[in-house]
Coordinates of C-alpha atoms and ligand atoms in Angstrom, one line a residue:
M245 CA 157.2 105.0 87.9
E246 CA 157.9 106.7 91.0
T247 CA 156.3 110.3 90.9
F248 CA 159.6 112.2 91.3
D249 CA 161.3 110.0 88.7
L250 CA 158.3 110.9 86.3
I251 CA 158.4 114.4 87.0
A252 CA 162.5 114.5 86.4
R253 CA 162.3 112.6 83.1
L254 CA 159.3 114.8 81.4
T255 CA 160.5 118.0 82.7
A256 CA 164.4 117.0 81.1
I257 CA 162.6 116.9 77.8
H258 CA 162.9 120.0 75.1
G259 CA 159.4 121.0 74.6
P260 CA 159.4 124.8 74.3
S261 CA 156.0 126.4 72.6
G262 CA 155.8 125.3 69.1
R263 CA 158.1 122.2 69.5
E264 CA 156.3 119.9 71.7
G265 CA 156.9 116.8 69.4
A266 CA 159.7 115.1 71.8
V267 CA 157.1 115.4 74.9
A268 CA 153.9 114.5 72.8
A269 CA 155.9 111.3 72.1
A270 CA 157.0 110.5 75.6
I271 CA 153.3 110.8 77.0
A272 CA 151.9 108.8 74.6
G273 CA 154.4 106.0 75.0
L274 CA 153.5 106.5 79.0
A275 CA 149.8 106.4 78.6
R276 CA 149.1 103.5 75.7
P277 CA 149.0 101.1 78.1
F278 CA 145.6 102.9 79.5
A279 CA 144.1 104.4 76.8
D280 CA 141.8 103.1 73.9
D281 CA 142.7 105.5 71.0
I282 CA 145.8 108.3 70.7
T283 CA 145.7 110.7 68.3
T284 CA 147.4 113.9 67.4
D285 CA 145.3 117.3 66.1
T286 CA 146.7 119.6 63.4
L287 CA 148.9 122.1 66.0
G288 CA 150.4 118.5 67.4
N289 CA 148.1 118.5 70.4
L290 CA 148.0 114.5 72.3
I291 CA 144.7 113.7 72.8
V292 CA 144.1 110.5 74.7
H293 CA 140.7 108.8 74.7
R294 CA 139.6 106.9 77.1
K295 CA 135.8 105.3 76.5
G296 CA 132.9 105.4 79.1
S297 CA 129.1 105.7 79.0
G298 CA 128.6 108.9 80.2
P299 CA 129.3 112.4 79.7
K300 CA 132.0 113.4 77.7
V301 CA 135.1 115.5 80.3
M302 CA 137.9 116.6 78.8
F303 CA 141.6 117.2 81.0
A304 CA 143.8 119.3 79.9
A305 CA 147.7 119.8 80.5
H306 CA 149.8 122.2 78.6
M307 CA 153.0 120.1 77.3
D308 CA 155.1 123.5 75.9
S309 CA 157.2 125.2 78.1
I310 CA 158.3 128.9 77.8
G311 CA 162.0 129.0 75.6
L312 CA 164.3 131.1 74.2
V313 CA 164.6 131.4 70.7
A314 CA 168.0 132.9 68.1
T315 CA 167.2 136.1 66.3
Y316 CA 170.6 137.1 65.4
L317 CA 174.2 136.0 65.4
E318 CA 176.5 138.8 66.6
E319 CA 180.2 139.0 64.5
N320 CA 181.8 138.2 68.3
G321 CA 180.1 134.7 68.4
A322 CA 177.1 135.9 70.8
V323 CA 173.4 134.5 70.4
R324 CA 170.9 137.4 71.0
F325 CA 167.3 136.1 71.4
G326 CA 163.7 136.5 72.0
K327 CA 161.3 134.9 74.2
L328 CA 158.7 132.2 73.6
G329 CA 156.0 132.9 76.0
G330 CA 156.8 134.8 79.8
V331 CA 160.1 134.8 80.1
Q332 CA 161.9 137.7 82.4
P333 CA 165.3 138.9 81.7
Q334 CA 166.2 139.5 85.4
N335 CA 165.1 135.6 86.1
I336 CA 167.7 134.5 84.2
R337 CA 171.0 136.0 84.2
N338 CA 174.0 133.8 84.4
V339 CA 171.4 130.7 83.6
P340 CA 172.7 128.0 81.6
V341 CA 170.5 126.6 78.7
R342 CA 170.5 124.1 75.8
F343 CA 169.4 124.2 72.4
E344 CA 167.9 121.3 70.9
N345 CA 170.6 119.9 69.0
G346 CA 172.7 119.7 72.1
V347 CA 174.4 122.8 71.9
L348 CA 175.3 124.3 75.1
G349 CA 175.0 127.9 76.4
A350 CA 174.7 130.6 79.5
V351 CA 172.4 133.5 79.7
K352 CA 174.8 136.8 80.0
V353 CA 174.4 140.7 80.5
N354 CA 175.8 143.1 78.3
G355 CA 178.3 145.0 80.5
K356 CA 176.9 148.2 80.0
A357 CA 173.4 147.0 81.0
D358 CA 171.6 148.5 84.0
E359 CA 170.9 145.4 86.2
D360 CA 167.8 147.1 87.8
K361 CA 165.8 147.5 84.3
L362 CA 167.0 144.7 82.4
T363 CA 165.3 144.1 78.9
M364 CA 165.5 140.9 76.8
D365 CA 168.3 143.4 74.2
D366 CA 170.2 143.4 77.4
L367 CA 170.9 139.6 77.0
Y368 CA 173.1 137.4 75.2
L369 CA 174.1 133.7 74.8
D370 CA 177.4 132.5 75.2
I371 CA 177.5 129.5 73.2
G372 CA 181.2 129.4 73.6
A373 CA 181.9 131.0 69.4
A374 CA 184.7 133.2 68.4
S375 CA 182.9 134.5 65.6
R376 CA 179.9 134.4 63.8
E377 CA 180.7 131.6 61.5
E378 CA 181.4 129.8 64.7
A379 CA 178.3 130.4 66.4
A380 CA 176.3 129.8 62.7
A381 CA 177.7 126.0 62.5
L382 CA 176.3 125.5 66.5
V383 CA 173.1 127.2 66.2
K384 CA 170.6 128.4 63.4
L385 CA 167.9 131.5 63.7
G386 CA 165.1 130.5 64.6
D387 CA 167.0 127.6 66.9
T388 CA 165.1 127.0 70.6
A389 CA 166.6 126.7 73.8
V390 CA 165.7 126.2 77.1
Y391 CA 166.8 126.1 80.5
A392 CA 169.6 123.3 81.1
T393 CA 169.7 122.6 85.0
A394 CA 167.6 118.8 85.9
A395 CA 165.2 118.5 88.4
G396 CA 166.8 118.0 92.2
R397 CA 164.6 116.4 95.1
T398 CA 164.7 117.9 98.6
G399 CA 162.3 115.9 101.0
N400 CA 159.1 116.3 99.5
R401 CA 159.5 119.7 97.6
V402 CA 161.1 119.5 94.0
I403 CA 162.8 121.7 92.6
S404 CA 163.3 121.9 88.5
P405 CA 162.7 124.5 85.2
Y406 CA 159.6 123.4 83.5
L407 CA 157.5 121.9 86.5
D408 CA 155.2 124.6 84.4
N409 CA 153.6 122.5 83.0
R410 CA 155.2 118.7 82.8
V411 CA 154.4 118.2 86.7
S412 CA 150.8 118.4 85.2
C413 CA 151.6 116.2 82.3
A414 CA 152.5 113.7 85.1
V415 CA 149.4 114.3 87.3
L416 CA 147.2 113.2 84.1
L417 CA 149.4 110.0 83.3
M418 CA 148.7 109.3 87.3
A419 CA 145.5 109.5 86.8
L420 CA 144.6 107.8 83.9
E421 CA 146.6 105.1 85.3
R422 CA 144.6 105.1 88.5
L423 CA 140.8 104.9 86.6
E424 CA 139.2 101.6 87.8
S425 CA 135.4 102.8 86.2
R426 CA 134.5 103.5 82.9
E427 CA 131.2 106.1 84.1
N428 CA 132.2 108.9 81.7
D429 CA 134.0 109.2 78.0
L430 CA 137.3 110.5 79.0
Y431 CA 139.5 112.4 76.7
F432 CA 143.1 113.4 78.3
V433 CA 144.3 116.3 76.6
F434 CA 148.2 117.0 76.3
T435 CA 147.7 120.3 74.5
V436 CA 150.4 122.8 72.5
Q437 CA 151.4 126.6 73.1
E438 CA 149.8 127.4 76.2
E439 CA 152.8 129.3 76.9
V440 CA 151.9 131.9 73.8
G441 CA 148.3 132.3 74.1
L442 CA 146.5 129.3 75.1
R443 CA 146.7 128.5 71.2
G444 CA 146.5 124.7 71.5
A445 CA 143.7 123.8 74.4
K446 CA 141.3 126.5 71.5
T447 CA 141.7 123.6 68.7
A448 CA 141.8 120.4 70.9
A449 CA 138.7 121.9 72.5
Y450 CA 137.0 122.3 69.5
V451 CA 137.4 118.8 68.4
V452 CA 136.9 116.8 71.4
D453 CA 133.6 119.2 72.2
P454 CA 133.4 118.0 75.9
E455 CA 130.7 119.1 78.1
F456 CA 132.9 119.6 81.2
A457 CA 136.4 120.3 81.3
V458 CA 139.3 120.5 83.6
A459 CA 142.4 122.3 83.0
V460 CA 145.6 120.9 84.8
D461 CA 148.3 123.3 85.5
V462 CA 150.1 124.8 88.2
T463 CA 149.5 127.9 89.9
G464 CA 151.0 130.5 91.9
A465 CA 152.4 130.0 95.4
Y466 CA 152.8 133.0 97.4
D467 CA 154.2 131.1 99.7
Y468 CA 157.9 132.6 100.4
P469 CA 159.8 135.2 102.0
G470 CA 158.5 139.0 100.8
A471 CA 155.8 136.9 98.3
S472 CA 153.1 139.2 97.3
R473 CA 149.4 138.2 97.7
A474 CA 148.7 137.7 94.3
G475 CA 147.4 134.0 94.8
S476 CA 146.0 132.1 97.4
A477 CA 147.7 128.9 97.2
A478 CA 150.6 127.3 99.6
L479 CA 153.0 124.5 98.9
G480 CA 151.7 121.4 100.6
K481 CA 148.3 122.4 101.6
G482 CA 146.8 119.9 98.8
A483 CA 145.5 120.2 96.0
A484 CA 144.4 123.6 94.7
V485 CA 140.6 123.7 93.4
K486 CA 140.8 126.9 90.9
V487 CA 138.2 129.4 91.4
M488 CA 139.5 132.0 88.9
D489 CA 142.9 133.1 87.2
T490 CA 143.1 135.7 84.4
S491 CA 141.7 134.1 81.6
V492 CA 138.4 132.3 83.4
I493 CA 135.8 132.7 86.4
C494 CA 135.3 128.8 86.8
H495 CA 132.2 127.6 86.6
P496 CA 130.7 127.1 89.8
Q497 CA 129.5 124.2 89.2
M498 CA 133.0 122.6 88.8
V499 CA 134.5 124.7 91.7
E500 CA 131.6 122.9 94.1
K501 CA 132.3 119.5 92.6
L502 CA 135.7 119.3 92.6
S503 CA 135.8 120.5 96.4
A504 CA 132.9 118.0 97.4
L505 CA 135.0 115.2 95.2
A506 CA 137.6 116.0 97.5
V507 CA 136.3 115.9 100.9
E508 CA 134.2 112.8 100.2
S509 CA 137.6 111.0 99.2
E510 CA 139.5 112.9 101.9
I511 CA 141.8 114.4 99.8
P512 CA 143.6 117.6 101.6
Y513 CA 142.5 120.8 99.2
Q514 CA 142.6 124.5 98.9
I515 CA 141.2 127.3 97.2
D516 CA 142.8 128.8 93.7
V517 CA 142.5 132.0 93.0
L518 CA 145.3 133.5 91.1
T519 CA 145.5 136.8 89.5
R520 CA 148.4 136.6 87.9
G521 CA 148.4 134.5 84.5
G522 CA 145.7 132.1 82.7
T523 CA 145.2 128.7 82.2
D524 CA 144.0 126.3 79.2
A525 CA 140.8 126.7 81.2
G526 CA 140.6 130.4 79.5
A527 CA 140.5 129.1 76.0
I528 CA 138.0 125.8 76.5
H529 CA 135.4 127.7 78.4
Q530 CA 134.7 129.9 75.3
S531 CA 134.7 127.2 72.8
R532 CA 131.7 126.6 70.9
L533 CA 128.5 127.5 72.9
G534 CA 130.5 127.3 76.1
V535 CA 132.0 124.2 78.1
I536 CA 131.3 124.0 82.1
T537 CA 135.0 124.5 83.0
G538 CA 137.2 124.5 86.0
G539 CA 140.9 123.9 87.1
I540 CA 143.0 121.8 89.1
S541 CA 146.3 123.1 90.1
I542 CA 149.5 122.3 91.8
P543 CA 150.7 125.1 93.9
C544 CA 154.4 126.4 92.7
R545 CA 156.5 128.8 93.8
Y546 CA 158.8 130.9 91.3
T547 CA 156.8 129.9 88.2
H548 CA 158.6 130.5 84.9
T549 CA 162.4 130.9 86.6
P550 CA 164.6 127.9 86.3
T551 CA 163.8 126.9 90.2
E552 CA 160.3 126.1 90.3
T553 CA 159.3 124.3 93.1
V554 CA 156.2 121.9 94.0
D555 CA 155.2 119.6 97.1
L556 CA 155.2 116.0 96.0
S557 CA 152.3 115.7 98.4
D558 CA 150.2 118.0 96.4
V559 CA 150.8 116.4 93.1
E560 CA 149.7 113.4 94.9
A561 CA 146.4 115.2 95.8
C562 CA 145.6 116.6 92.3
A563 CA 146.4 112.8 90.8
R564 CA 143.3 111.8 93.0
L565 CA 141.3 114.3 92.3
A566 CA 141.5 114.2 88.6
A567 CA 140.8 110.8 88.8
A568 CA 138.1 111.3 91.3
F569 CA 136.3 113.6 88.8
A570 CA 137.1 111.6 85.7
Q571 CA 134.8 109.0 87.5
C572 CA 132.1 110.4 89.1
K573 CA 128.6 110.8 88.2
L574 CA 127.8 114.1 86.0
Ligands
ZN871 ZN1 151.2 126.4 82.6

C-alpha cells in the first residue's frame, strides 16, 4: 500500500485510549503476512513476533489517540464531555467530531465563555439533539468521540488528526515489511493507553522482557511561524533520533547506535530533544531491571490538534531506520 494511503486508512479508525480494538484488528491484518505470531495481552496491546536468533528487541508504537468522552446530557440536548489525554480546549473550538457509533457532532463554546481562557467546562457538543431524550437516543454517557476530519495531502506533507500516533504504526508496518534477515528476536508492539499515561507499554514491556527497546512516536516540530523552542526537530530533515523527552533520557548506547546506522545506511536523520511530552520509552526503560531504550521520532507540527502535519520523507526515513536497527548486530 502507498504510504499516504496507509496513513489515511489508519488515522480514520476510531481508537481513543481504551477503545483501540478496531485499530488493533486493522494492524493485525496488515502485519499477518510478515509475522510468525500475533497475540493480544490483557490490556489490549497487540504483540507481533518475528522470530530471530539474536537478542530480544521490542519496538513500540501506541495505537490510541486522544479523544473526548461524554459526561453529561443537558436538558436542551447538548452533550457535555471530558477529555482522554492531552486535549486543549482552545484547539477544538468548532471542530467536527464523530462518536464510535457514527453519530456526528461539533464542539461549540458556551456563549458566556471568555474565549481567551477556555476550559473544558466552557465547551459542549452539539449532536443535533433538541432535548435530553433525543440526545440519549444517540449518545450514552461514557461514549467516546474523535475529530471527524480526514487525512489530506499537499505535496510531501500530510495533514490529519491522529498522526499521533497512527503514523508510527505505519512506520512499524513498513519496517516489518522490509525485513530480510533474522538477526534479532523482534517484537513489534502496538500499545494501548499511551495518551493517558503510558499504561499499555508498562505491561507490554513486562511480558516481552526485551534487552533493547525502541519507542516510535511523533515528536513536536517547532519550525512554524512563532513557534517556541520546546523541541529540536523540524519537518523534512529526516528521522529524529531521540535523546530525551519528559519521560525518558535515552540510553547513550541507543542514541549512538541509531545515529551510526543512519549514517551508514545514508538515511537522513536529526536529533530529537523534546521538553514537552513523553513517549512509551518512559515506561519501557523502567521495566523490570531496566531496558536499554531509545526512540525514533517522526517530526510533527501542531501535535494533538485536528491538523497535525508530517512530511512523508521523514516517515520513509523512520521506517528505514527502524528496519536497520531491527537487523543490526547488537
Ligand atoms: Zn504519541
